Short mmCIF file of C-alpha atoms and ligand atoms in Angstrom, two decimals:
data_model
loop_
_atom_site.label_atom_id
_atom_site.label_comp_id
_atom_site.label_asym_id
_atom_site.label_seq_id
_atom_site.Cartn_x
_atom_site.Cartn_y
_atom_site.Cartn_z
CA MET X 284 55.58 -61.78 -65.53
CA SER X 285 53.26 -62.25 -62.58
CA ASP X 286 52.48 -59.79 -59.79
CA TYR X 287 52.31 -62.74 -57.42
CA SER X 288 55.13 -64.70 -55.79
CA LEU X 289 55.90 -68.20 -54.62
CA LEU X 290 56.83 -68.75 -50.97
CA ILE X 291 59.99 -70.84 -50.73
CA ASN X 292 62.15 -71.09 -47.61
CA GLY X 293 60.53 -67.97 -46.17
CA ASP X 294 61.22 -65.84 -49.26
CA LEU X 295 58.67 -64.46 -51.71
CA ILE X 296 60.07 -65.46 -55.08
CA ARG X 297 59.20 -64.14 -58.54
CA THR X 298 59.42 -66.55 -61.48
CA LYS X 299 60.54 -66.19 -65.08
CA ASP X 300 57.45 -67.90 -66.47
CA SER X 301 53.79 -67.26 -65.70
CA PHE X 302 50.37 -68.51 -66.77
CA PRO X 303 47.01 -66.75 -67.22
CA VAL X 304 44.24 -66.79 -64.63
CA ILE X 305 40.69 -66.29 -65.95
CA ASN X 306 37.76 -64.55 -64.30
CA PRO X 307 34.94 -67.07 -64.89
CA ALA X 308 32.31 -64.33 -64.72
CA ASN X 309 33.47 -62.94 -68.09
CA GLY X 310 35.94 -65.50 -69.44
CA GLU X 311 38.75 -62.94 -69.56
CA VAL X 312 42.32 -63.17 -68.27
CA PHE X 313 42.66 -60.78 -65.33
CA ALA X 314 46.05 -61.75 -63.89
CA ARG X 315 49.04 -64.02 -64.37
CA ALA X 316 50.29 -66.53 -61.81
CA PRO X 317 53.92 -67.59 -61.34
CA GLU X 318 54.88 -70.89 -63.00
CA CYS X 319 57.17 -72.68 -60.57
CA SER X 320 60.14 -74.35 -62.24
CA ILE X 321 61.28 -77.89 -61.41
CA GLU X 322 64.37 -76.40 -59.80
CA GLN X 323 62.16 -74.26 -57.55
CA VAL X 324 59.98 -77.23 -56.50
CA ASN X 325 63.15 -79.04 -55.53
CA GLN X 326 64.28 -76.00 -53.53
CA ALA X 327 60.91 -75.92 -51.77
CA VAL X 328 61.16 -79.61 -50.82
CA GLU X 329 64.72 -79.13 -49.62
CA ALA X 330 63.67 -76.12 -47.51
CA ALA X 331 60.83 -78.15 -45.96
CA GLU X 332 63.24 -81.00 -45.22
CA GLN X 333 65.68 -78.67 -43.50
CA ALA X 334 62.98 -76.94 -41.46
CA PHE X 335 61.52 -80.25 -40.22
CA PRO X 336 63.83 -81.19 -37.27
CA ALA X 337 63.37 -77.88 -35.42
CA TRP X 338 59.67 -77.59 -36.25
CA LYS X 339 58.73 -81.08 -35.05
CA SER X 340 60.48 -80.67 -31.73
CA ASP X 341 58.46 -77.84 -30.17
CA ILE X 342 54.66 -78.03 -30.06
CA ALA X 343 54.34 -74.78 -28.07
CA LYS X 344 56.15 -72.89 -30.85
CA ARG X 345 53.97 -74.60 -33.47
CA LYS X 346 50.82 -73.50 -31.69
CA GLU X 347 52.07 -69.92 -31.41
CA ALA X 348 53.06 -69.83 -35.09
CA LEU X 349 49.67 -71.18 -36.20
CA MET X 350 47.85 -68.52 -34.18
CA ALA X 351 50.10 -65.88 -35.83
CA MET X 352 49.29 -67.41 -39.21
CA ALA X 353 45.52 -67.17 -38.51
CA ASN X 354 45.90 -63.52 -37.46
CA ALA X 355 47.90 -62.69 -40.58
CA ILE X 356 45.22 -64.18 -42.85
CA GLN X 357 42.47 -62.40 -40.95
CA ALA X 358 44.30 -59.07 -41.32
CA ASN X 359 44.41 -59.61 -45.12
CA SER X 360 40.99 -61.22 -45.47
CA GLU X 361 39.33 -58.48 -47.56
CA ARG X 362 42.02 -58.56 -50.25
CA ILE X 363 42.21 -62.36 -50.35
CA ALA X 364 38.41 -62.63 -50.58
CA GLU X 365 38.25 -60.24 -53.54
CA VAL X 366 40.86 -62.18 -55.48
CA LEU X 367 39.12 -65.44 -54.55
CA THR X 368 35.90 -64.18 -56.13
CA LEU X 369 37.73 -62.93 -59.22
CA GLU X 370 39.43 -66.26 -59.87
CA GLN X 371 36.84 -68.71 -58.49
CA GLY X 372 33.57 -66.94 -59.25
CA LYS X 373 31.65 -67.32 -55.98
CA PRO X 374 29.84 -64.27 -54.55
CA LEU X 375 32.11 -61.98 -52.53
CA SER X 376 30.15 -62.56 -49.30
CA GLN X 377 30.83 -66.30 -49.66
CA SER X 378 34.52 -65.68 -50.36
CA LYS X 379 34.69 -63.69 -47.13
CA MET X 380 33.04 -66.58 -45.30
CA GLU X 381 35.55 -69.00 -46.83
CA ILE X 382 38.50 -66.91 -45.61
CA MET X 383 37.09 -66.43 -42.11
CA GLY X 384 36.24 -70.15 -41.97
CA SER X 385 39.88 -70.86 -42.81
CA VAL X 386 41.05 -68.58 -40.00
CA MET X 387 38.80 -70.45 -37.58
CA GLN X 388 40.04 -73.82 -38.85
CA ILE X 389 43.67 -72.80 -38.25
CA GLN X 390 42.83 -71.57 -34.73
CA LEU X 391 41.02 -74.82 -33.91
CA SER X 392 43.91 -76.87 -35.29
CA ALA X 393 46.40 -74.87 -33.22
CA ASN X 394 44.76 -76.35 -30.15
CA LEU X 395 44.98 -79.97 -31.26
CA THR X 396 47.26 -82.19 -29.23
CA MET X 397 49.00 -85.51 -29.74
CA PRO X 398 48.65 -87.23 -26.35
CA VAL X 399 50.86 -90.21 -25.55
CA GLU X 400 48.71 -93.28 -24.86
CA VAL X 401 50.00 -95.41 -22.00
CA VAL X 402 49.13 -99.07 -22.60
CA GLN X 403 51.12 -100.44 -19.66
CA ASP X 404 52.92 -98.72 -16.78
CA SER X 405 53.91 -101.35 -14.21
CA PRO X 406 56.98 -102.57 -12.30
CA LYS X 407 57.55 -104.94 -15.25
CA GLY X 408 57.63 -102.31 -17.91
CA LEU X 409 56.34 -99.26 -19.75
CA LEU X 410 54.42 -99.44 -23.02
CA GLU X 411 53.52 -96.18 -24.68
CA VAL X 412 52.06 -95.23 -28.06
CA HIS X 413 53.49 -92.00 -29.47
CA ARG X 414 52.47 -90.17 -32.64
CA LYS X 415 55.26 -88.84 -34.88
CA PRO X 416 55.01 -86.51 -37.88
CA TYR X 417 55.96 -87.92 -41.28
CA GLY X 418 58.28 -85.13 -42.38
CA VAL X 419 57.66 -83.32 -45.68
CA VAL X 420 53.99 -83.34 -46.75
CA ALA X 421 52.83 -82.40 -50.25
CA THR X 422 49.38 -80.80 -50.14
CA ILE X 423 47.55 -80.55 -53.46
CA THR X 424 44.21 -78.77 -53.72
CA PRO X 425 41.29 -78.20 -56.18
CA TRP X 426 39.55 -75.03 -57.37
CA ASN X 427 36.16 -75.13 -55.63
CA PHE X 428 37.21 -73.97 -52.12
CA PRO X 429 40.88 -73.12 -52.75
CA VAL X 430 41.62 -71.40 -49.45
CA SER X 431 39.56 -73.35 -46.93
CA ILE X 432 40.51 -76.80 -48.24
CA ALA X 433 44.18 -75.81 -48.28
CA MET X 434 44.20 -74.18 -44.85
CA GLY X 435 42.38 -77.09 -43.18
CA LYS X 436 44.96 -79.55 -44.49
CA VAL X 437 47.98 -77.33 -43.91
CA ALA X 438 47.01 -76.46 -40.33
CA THR X 439 46.58 -80.11 -39.35
CA ALA X 440 49.83 -81.15 -41.01
CA LEU X 441 51.74 -78.29 -39.36
CA ILE X 442 50.40 -78.68 -35.81
CA SER X 443 51.28 -82.39 -36.10
CA GLY X 444 54.90 -81.36 -36.70
CA ASN X 445 55.21 -81.85 -40.47
CA THR X 446 56.49 -79.26 -42.90
CA VAL X 447 54.50 -78.60 -46.08
CA ILE X 448 54.67 -77.80 -49.78
CA LEU X 449 51.25 -76.52 -50.88
CA LYS X 450 50.22 -76.53 -54.54
CA PRO X 451 46.85 -74.97 -55.44
CA SER X 452 44.88 -75.65 -58.63
CA PRO X 453 46.10 -73.72 -61.70
CA PHE X 454 42.51 -72.40 -62.07
CA THR X 455 42.62 -70.68 -58.65
CA PRO X 456 46.22 -70.12 -57.56
CA LEU X 457 46.08 -66.42 -56.62
CA SER X 458 44.13 -66.46 -53.35
CA THR X 459 46.52 -69.14 -52.03
CA LEU X 460 49.50 -67.04 -53.15
CA LEU X 461 48.06 -64.06 -51.26
CA VAL X 462 47.89 -66.31 -48.19
CA ALA X 463 51.60 -66.99 -48.82
CA GLU X 464 52.33 -63.25 -48.72
CA ALA X 465 50.25 -62.82 -45.58
CA VAL X 466 51.83 -65.65 -43.58
CA GLN X 467 55.42 -65.19 -44.76
CA SER X 468 56.69 -63.82 -41.46
CA ALA X 469 54.31 -65.79 -39.20
CA LEU X 470 56.10 -69.10 -39.75
CA PRO X 471 59.80 -70.07 -39.63
CA PRO X 472 61.41 -70.31 -43.12
CA GLY X 473 60.74 -73.56 -44.95
CA VAL X 474 57.90 -74.74 -42.70
CA LEU X 475 55.24 -73.83 -45.28
CA ASN X 476 56.18 -73.42 -48.94
CA ILE X 477 53.55 -72.40 -51.51
CA ILE X 478 54.12 -72.95 -55.21
CA SER X 479 51.88 -72.60 -58.26
CA GLY X 480 51.92 -74.10 -61.71
CA SER X 481 50.18 -76.49 -64.03
CA ASP X 482 49.22 -80.13 -63.35
CA PRO X 483 52.70 -81.66 -64.08
CA LEU X 484 54.02 -79.69 -61.12
CA GLY X 485 51.71 -81.85 -58.99
CA SER X 486 53.08 -85.06 -60.46
CA HIS X 487 56.66 -83.89 -59.92
CA LEU X 488 55.83 -83.22 -56.29
CA THR X 489 54.13 -86.59 -55.72
CA ALA X 490 57.14 -88.41 -57.21
CA HIS X 491 59.74 -86.47 -55.21
CA PRO X 492 61.69 -88.93 -53.00
CA SER X 493 61.83 -86.55 -50.02
CA VAL X 494 58.04 -86.18 -49.82
CA ARG X 495 56.82 -88.66 -47.20
CA LYS X 496 53.09 -88.00 -47.35
CA ILE X 497 50.66 -86.68 -49.97
CA ASP X 498 47.47 -84.98 -48.83
CA PHE X 499 45.36 -84.62 -51.96
CA THR X 500 41.90 -83.24 -52.68
CA GLY X 501 40.58 -83.45 -56.21
CA SER X 502 38.95 -85.76 -58.74
CA VAL X 503 38.86 -89.55 -58.58
CA ASN X 504 40.91 -89.80 -61.78
CA THR X 505 43.76 -87.66 -60.45
CA GLY X 506 43.47 -89.33 -57.04
CA LYS X 507 44.20 -92.70 -58.65
CA LYS X 508 47.27 -91.19 -60.37
CA VAL X 509 48.44 -89.79 -57.03
CA ALA X 510 48.02 -93.23 -55.40
CA ALA X 511 50.01 -94.81 -58.25
CA ALA X 512 52.76 -92.18 -57.93
CA ALA X 513 52.96 -92.81 -54.17
CA ALA X 514 53.18 -96.59 -54.52
CA PRO X 515 56.84 -97.13 -55.58
CA ASP X 516 58.02 -95.19 -52.55
CA LEU X 517 55.19 -96.30 -50.22
CA LYS X 518 54.43 -92.66 -49.44
CA ARG X 519 51.44 -92.25 -47.14
CA ILE X 520 48.34 -90.76 -48.75
CA THR X 521 45.14 -89.04 -47.77
CA LEU X 522 42.79 -88.77 -50.73
CA GLU X 523 39.65 -86.62 -50.60
CA LEU X 524 37.99 -87.29 -53.93
CA GLY X 525 34.79 -86.79 -55.87
CA GLY X 526 31.26 -87.75 -54.94
CA ASN X 527 27.83 -88.33 -56.42
CA ASP X 528 25.71 -87.89 -53.30
CA ALA X 529 22.15 -89.17 -53.34
CA ALA X 530 19.37 -87.47 -51.37
CA ILE X 531 16.42 -89.75 -50.54
CA VAL X 532 13.15 -87.94 -49.86
CA LEU X 533 10.59 -90.13 -48.07
CA SER X 534 6.81 -89.81 -48.40
CA ASP X 535 6.13 -88.04 -45.07
CA VAL X 536 7.99 -84.76 -45.65
CA ASN X 537 6.92 -81.15 -45.73
CA VAL X 538 7.79 -80.64 -49.39
CA LYS X 539 8.22 -76.85 -49.29
CA GLN X 540 10.60 -77.01 -46.32
CA VAL X 541 12.63 -79.83 -47.86
CA ALA X 542 12.86 -78.05 -51.22
CA LYS X 543 14.30 -74.93 -49.60
CA SER X 544 16.97 -76.79 -47.69
CA LEU X 545 17.73 -79.42 -50.34
CA PHE X 546 18.11 -76.72 -53.00
CA TRP X 547 21.05 -75.22 -51.08
CA GLY X 548 22.36 -78.73 -50.36
CA ALA X 549 22.67 -79.14 -54.12
CA PHE X 550 23.36 -75.67 -55.53
CA THR X 551 25.68 -74.04 -52.97
CA ASN X 552 28.82 -72.82 -54.77
CA SER X 553 26.90 -73.51 -58.01
CA GLY X 554 26.95 -77.24 -57.29
CA GLN X 555 30.75 -77.26 -57.20
CA VAL X 556 30.96 -78.97 -53.83
CA CYS X 557 32.25 -82.50 -53.46
CA ILE X 558 29.45 -83.28 -50.99
CA ALA X 559 26.64 -81.47 -52.79
CA ALA X 560 23.45 -83.50 -53.37
CA LYS X 561 23.90 -84.56 -56.99
CA ARG X 562 20.86 -86.81 -57.54
CA VAL X 563 17.52 -86.91 -55.73
CA TYR X 564 15.33 -89.97 -55.21
CA ALA X 565 11.86 -88.73 -54.19
CA HIS X 566 8.99 -90.98 -53.14
CA GLU X 567 6.37 -91.12 -55.91
CA SER X 568 3.73 -89.57 -53.61
CA VAL X 569 5.72 -86.32 -53.22
CA TYR X 570 7.65 -86.42 -56.48
CA SER X 571 5.68 -83.90 -58.60
CA ASN X 572 5.33 -81.39 -55.77
CA LEU X 573 9.03 -81.62 -54.97
CA VAL X 574 10.02 -81.11 -58.62
CA GLU X 575 7.79 -78.05 -58.80
CA ALA X 576 9.12 -76.57 -55.54
CA MET X 577 12.77 -77.23 -56.47
CA ALA X 578 12.24 -75.70 -59.93
CA GLU X 579 10.78 -72.60 -58.30
CA MET X 580 13.80 -72.27 -56.00
CA ALA X 581 16.15 -72.82 -58.96
CA SER X 582 14.53 -70.25 -61.21
CA LYS X 583 14.24 -67.53 -58.58
CA THR X 584 17.84 -67.79 -57.26
CA SER X 585 20.05 -65.23 -59.02
CA VAL X 586 23.21 -66.38 -60.81
CA GLY X 587 25.91 -64.00 -62.08
CA ASP X 588 29.18 -62.19 -61.45
CA GLY X 589 30.19 -62.78 -57.83
CA MET X 590 31.41 -59.17 -57.54
CA VAL X 591 27.89 -57.88 -58.19
CA GLU X 592 25.95 -57.61 -54.96
CA GLY X 593 22.70 -59.55 -54.95
CA ASN X 594 23.91 -62.51 -57.00
CA ARG X 595 23.53 -65.54 -54.78
CA LEU X 596 25.41 -67.95 -57.03
CA GLY X 597 28.37 -67.42 -59.33
CA PRO X 598 29.56 -68.98 -62.58
CA ILE X 599 31.04 -72.42 -63.11
CA ASN X 600 34.74 -72.01 -62.39
CA ASN X 601 36.40 -72.93 -65.66
CA LYS X 602 35.83 -73.72 -69.32
CA PRO X 603 36.52 -77.50 -69.19
CA GLN X 604 34.07 -77.83 -66.29
CA PHE X 605 31.52 -75.59 -68.02
CA ASP X 606 31.78 -77.69 -71.19
CA ARG X 607 31.38 -80.88 -69.17
CA VAL X 608 28.22 -79.69 -67.42
CA ARG X 609 26.74 -78.56 -70.73
CA GLU X 610 27.65 -81.88 -72.33
CA LEU X 611 25.94 -83.87 -69.56
CA VAL X 612 22.79 -81.72 -69.75
CA ASN X 613 22.68 -82.08 -73.55
CA ASP X 614 23.21 -85.83 -73.25
CA ALA X 615 20.19 -86.05 -70.92
CA ARG X 616 18.14 -83.83 -73.23
CA ASN X 617 19.06 -85.94 -76.29
CA ASN X 618 18.01 -89.07 -74.40
CA GLY X 619 14.49 -87.84 -73.65
CA ALA X 620 14.95 -85.94 -70.38
CA THR X 621 12.71 -83.03 -69.47
CA ILE X 622 14.58 -79.84 -68.57
CA VAL X 623 12.11 -78.42 -66.04
CA THR X 624 14.06 -75.20 -65.64
CA GLY X 625 17.45 -73.89 -66.82
CA GLY X 626 19.42 -76.07 -69.20
CA ASP X 627 21.95 -73.71 -70.72
CA GLN X 628 24.47 -70.91 -70.29
CA LEU X 629 23.18 -67.52 -69.18
CA SER X 630 25.23 -65.23 -71.40
CA ASP X 631 27.71 -65.40 -74.26
CA ASN X 632 30.59 -64.32 -72.02
CA GLY X 633 31.89 -66.24 -69.07
CA TYR X 634 30.69 -69.50 -67.59
CA CYS X 635 27.39 -68.67 -65.88
CA PHE X 636 25.00 -71.57 -66.25
CA ALA X 637 21.30 -71.45 -65.32
CA ASN X 638 20.24 -73.45 -62.27
CA THR X 639 18.87 -76.61 -63.86
CA ILE X 640 16.33 -79.20 -62.70
CA ILE X 641 16.02 -82.34 -64.80
CA THR X 642 13.41 -85.15 -64.78
CA ASP X 643 12.62 -88.17 -66.98
CA VAL X 644 16.06 -89.68 -66.60
CA ASP X 645 17.05 -93.07 -65.22
CA ASP X 646 20.00 -94.28 -63.14
CA SER X 647 22.08 -94.97 -66.23
CA THR X 648 21.73 -91.46 -67.70
CA ARG X 649 25.15 -89.82 -67.46
CA ILE X 650 23.87 -86.82 -65.46
CA VAL X 651 22.72 -89.31 -62.78
CA ALA X 652 25.53 -91.88 -62.99
CA GLU X 653 28.47 -89.44 -63.14
CA GLU X 654 29.61 -86.59 -60.88
CA GLN X 655 28.40 -83.49 -62.75
CA PHE X 656 29.90 -80.91 -60.32
CA GLY X 657 27.72 -78.04 -61.50
CA PRO X 658 24.38 -76.27 -60.94
CA VAL X 659 22.27 -79.17 -62.18
CA LEU X 660 20.08 -81.61 -60.28
CA PRO X 661 18.29 -84.67 -61.66
CA ILE X 662 15.21 -85.75 -59.66
CA LEU X 663 14.03 -89.37 -59.95
CA SER X 664 11.13 -91.15 -58.26
CA PHE X 665 10.90 -94.38 -56.27
CA SER X 666 8.09 -96.43 -54.74
CA ASP X 667 9.87 -98.49 -52.08
CA THR X 668 12.51 -97.32 -49.57
CA ASP X 669 14.72 -100.40 -49.98
CA GLU X 670 14.74 -99.78 -53.72
CA ALA X 671 15.86 -96.16 -53.12
CA ILE X 672 18.70 -97.31 -50.83
CA THR X 673 19.89 -99.86 -53.39
CA ARG X 674 19.84 -97.27 -56.16
CA ALA X 675 21.63 -94.68 -54.00
CA ASN X 676 24.38 -97.22 -53.19
CA ASN X 677 24.75 -98.52 -56.74
CA THR X 678 27.81 -96.40 -57.52
CA ASN X 679 31.57 -96.37 -57.02
CA TYR X 680 31.25 -93.07 -55.18
CA GLY X 681 30.71 -92.93 -51.41
CA LEU X 682 31.26 -89.42 -50.12
CA GLY X 683 27.95 -88.26 -48.62
CA GLY X 684 24.22 -88.83 -48.75
CA SER X 685 21.05 -87.68 -47.05
CA VAL X 686 17.60 -88.88 -46.02
CA TRP X 687 14.65 -86.53 -45.57
CA SER X 688 11.61 -87.47 -43.50
CA GLY X 689 9.17 -86.29 -40.83
CA ASP X 690 10.18 -89.36 -38.81
CA ILE X 691 13.76 -88.77 -37.64
CA ASP X 692 14.25 -92.29 -36.26
CA LYS X 693 13.13 -93.92 -39.49
CA ALA X 694 15.30 -91.56 -41.53
CA THR X 695 18.32 -92.28 -39.30
CA GLU X 696 17.88 -96.02 -39.87
CA VAL X 697 17.83 -95.44 -43.62
CA ALA X 698 20.86 -93.11 -43.39
CA GLN X 699 22.85 -95.88 -41.70
CA GLN X 700 22.31 -98.06 -44.75
CA LEU X 701 23.91 -95.54 -47.13
CA GLU X 702 27.44 -96.51 -48.20
CA CYS X 703 29.18 -93.17 -47.67
CA GLY X 704 31.48 -91.27 -45.32
CA THR X 705 28.82 -88.84 -44.06
CA ALA X 706 25.06 -89.52 -44.04
CA TRP X 707 22.80 -86.62 -43.05
CA VAL X 708 19.21 -86.58 -41.86
CA ASN X 709 17.03 -83.63 -42.92
CA GLN X 710 20.06 -81.67 -44.08
CA HIS X 711 22.85 -81.99 -46.62
CA LEU X 712 26.33 -80.38 -46.63
CA ALA X 713 26.52 -79.60 -42.91
CA LEU X 714 30.16 -79.98 -41.84
CA ASN X 715 31.96 -79.52 -38.54
CA PRO X 716 35.72 -78.86 -38.65
CA MET X 717 36.28 -81.07 -35.60
CA VAL X 718 34.39 -84.09 -36.98
CA PRO X 719 36.09 -86.62 -39.28
CA PHE X 720 35.47 -86.17 -42.98
CA GLY X 721 36.31 -88.64 -45.72
CA GLY X 722 34.81 -90.91 -48.31
CA SER X 723 34.27 -94.61 -48.81
CA LYS X 724 34.78 -96.55 -52.08
CA TRP X 725 36.27 -94.32 -54.80
CA SER X 726 35.54 -91.13 -52.84
CA GLY X 727 38.70 -91.34 -50.82
CA ILE X 728 41.20 -92.85 -48.45
CA GLY X 729 41.74 -91.49 -44.94
CA TYR X 730 40.13 -88.72 -42.92
CA ILE X 731 40.73 -85.05 -42.23
CA ASN X 732 39.66 -82.79 -39.31
CA GLY X 733 40.22 -82.87 -35.59
CA ARG X 734 42.08 -85.74 -33.98
CA TRP X 735 41.33 -87.92 -37.00
CA GLY X 736 43.26 -85.40 -39.12
CA VAL X 737 46.18 -85.53 -36.68
CA GLU X 738 46.11 -89.33 -36.85
CA GLY X 739 46.30 -89.06 -40.64
CA SER X 740 49.24 -86.65 -40.42
CA THR X 741 51.30 -88.84 -38.10
CA GLU X 742 52.55 -92.38 -37.66
CA ILE X 743 52.76 -94.45 -34.52
CA GLN X 744 55.90 -95.21 -32.57
CA VAL X 745 55.63 -97.70 -29.73
CA ILE X 746 58.03 -97.20 -26.81
CA ASN X 747 58.48 -100.52 -25.03
CA VAL X 748 60.65 -100.40 -21.88
CA LYS X 749 61.64 -103.45 -19.80
CA ARG X 750 61.87 -102.51 -16.12
CA ALA X 751 62.23 -105.91 -14.51
P1 NAD D 938 41.71 -82.30 -60.27
O1 NAD D 938 41.88 -83.72 -59.82
O2 NAD D 938 41.67 -82.01 -61.71
O3 NAD D 938 42.89 -81.38 -59.68
C1 NAD D 938 43.16 -81.28 -58.30
C2 NAD D 938 44.60 -80.86 -58.10
O4 NAD D 938 45.48 -81.88 -58.57
C3 NAD D 938 45.02 -79.59 -58.84
O5 NAD D 938 45.86 -78.83 -58.01
C4 NAD D 938 45.81 -80.14 -60.03
O6 NAD D 938 46.75 -79.25 -60.56
C5 NAD D 938 46.49 -81.34 -59.41
N1 NAD D 938 46.91 -82.38 -60.34
C6 NAD D 938 46.46 -82.66 -61.58
N2 NAD D 938 47.06 -83.75 -62.08
C7 NAD D 938 47.93 -84.18 -61.13
C8 NAD D 938 48.81 -85.29 -61.05
N3 NAD D 938 48.94 -86.17 -62.03
N4 NAD D 938 49.52 -85.45 -59.91
C9 NAD D 938 49.38 -84.60 -58.87
N5 NAD D 938 48.55 -83.53 -58.90
C10 NAD D 938 47.83 -83.33 -60.01
O7 NAD D 938 40.40 -81.80 -59.51
P2 NAD D 938 39.66 -80.40 -59.68
O8 NAD D 938 38.97 -80.39 -61.00
O9 NAD D 938 40.59 -79.30 -59.33
O10 NAD D 938 38.59 -80.48 -58.50
C11 NAD D 938 37.31 -81.00 -58.63
C12 NAD D 938 37.23 -82.38 -58.03
O11 NAD D 938 37.66 -82.34 -56.67
C13 NAD D 938 35.82 -82.93 -57.99
O12 NAD D 938 35.83 -84.28 -58.37
C14 NAD D 938 35.44 -82.80 -56.51
O13 NAD D 938 34.42 -83.69 -56.09
C15 NAD D 938 36.74 -83.06 -55.85
N6 NAD D 938 36.74 -82.53 -54.48
C16 NAD D 938 36.73 -83.41 -53.43
C17 NAD D 938 36.66 -82.93 -52.12
C18 NAD D 938 36.66 -83.86 -50.94
O14 NAD D 938 36.92 -83.39 -49.84
N7 NAD D 938 36.37 -85.15 -51.09
C19 NAD D 938 36.62 -81.55 -51.90
C20 NAD D 938 36.64 -80.69 -53.00
C21 NAD D 938 36.70 -81.19 -54.29
#
C-alpha cells in the first residue's frame, strides 16, 4: 500500500496495488507509489472529458485557477523538493529551484492569451482565425526534471482550455503526486488528473480513443512508439525527445573561462539533461588545455547524496541508466579511449558515478555517437571549422548545440549552421520559459513554451462570414 494518492476527478484516490520507488543515492526502496489500474485510467479520462466543456469556456476562470495552483505548489514547495531529491537524486537546493521554477512557469502561462486574428473585416465579410483547445490531453513525462517538465506542459495545456491526464515516470512519481495533493482544491474536478504506474499505463493512455492530444517528453525510442500509437486515431502529438548536443570550441577562446561554463553545460543534473553538451569538438590549438581544464573541473566537483549539503551533483537516477552509462564508458575504454578522470561508480551502494572526461575516441565510438545521458563527456579535436560543423550535424539528433569563441559574430554564423532546435553562443543550456523549445530530426516534433506552446495545444478554426 502506498502513502501517496492518485488525483482523479478532484478526489485523492488510494490504489490496491503499488510499486517501489528507489533512492538513487543508496539504491534502497524508500517509498511505494500507487499503481493506477486500467479502470482508474479510464475514469481519469472520463473525468477530463466531462470537465472540458465548462473549462474551455471561461479563460478568466482558467487564469484564476492557474494562479491558485501556483500558490498551492509554492506553499508545499519544501516538502515536494525533499521528496524530489529522495527519488531523483539531485541536490536539495536544485530540487527547490526546480519547484520554484515550476511555480514561475505556471504563473507565466496563466497570463498567456489566445488572440483572435482578423484576416478580413470589410463590408463584404469577416474572416477570423480562432484557436480552440483539443479536449483531453495526455501528458507523459521523464525522470530527469519530473516537476518542471510536467508543470510547464500542464500549465500551457490548461490555460489553452484543455483538460489533462498527467503520468510521471515510474522512477520519479512521488513529487508529481505531491503536486496532485497540493493542487487538489485549486482546480475544478477533472481538469487535471494525475496517475502513476509503470510504462504500459502510458501506452494505454496514448491508445485511449478519448485522448485527442499527446504531449510527451522522453526518449527517442518511446517517442516513436507514442507517434505510432497516435497514428490510427490521428491524435495530435508534441514530442520532446533525446539529444546528443555538440559543443564546438573555436581556436580563439579563453580556455579557463570556457571550461568553467562548458562543464556546467555538460554536467548539470549529472548530465541527465536532454540539452546537455554531450560531445565536445575543440580546435586542435586549444584541445590539450581544454581537456586539462575540464578534467580539473570534473575532479573537483563533489558528487554524492543530494540530501547532504555541499554535494553539487547527485547520483544517476536509476539502475538501467547507471548500467547504460557504465557500459558506454567501458566500451570506450575497451576500444582504446583514455579516461582522463573518473570512469566508474563512486561507491558500492547507489548510483553515484564519478564525473568523467574521455579522450582518444572518434565519432563512431558509442559514447560519442549515442546519447549517454550521464556525467560523462568525450572531447574530440578538429582542425577546420567546416569539418567540425559537419561532424556535429552528422547525427539523427537535433536538440541543441553550442559554439564558443572570442568572436561573437563568427560564432553566431557557425551556430546558424548547426542542425538543431536551439543553438547557443558562448553558453549551453540557457533556457527561457517564454521562448520556443523543441528539436529537429529525431529530437522531436512541435514546440513548447509561450505562444508557441499555446499554438501546440490548440487547433485553428476559421470563421468566415459573408456580409454582402
Ligand atoms: P522514457 O522514454 O523511457 O520514458 C518517458 C515516459 O514515457 C515515462 O513516463 C514512461 O513511463 C513513459 N512510457 C514508456 N513507454 C511508453 C509507451 N510505450 N507509451 C507511452 N508512454 C510510455 O524516457 P526517460 O528514460 O524517462 O527519460 C530520458 C529521456 O528523455 C532522454 O532521452 C532525454 O533526452 C529525454 N528528455 C527529453 C527532453 C526534451 O525536452 N527534449 C527533456 C527531458 C528528457
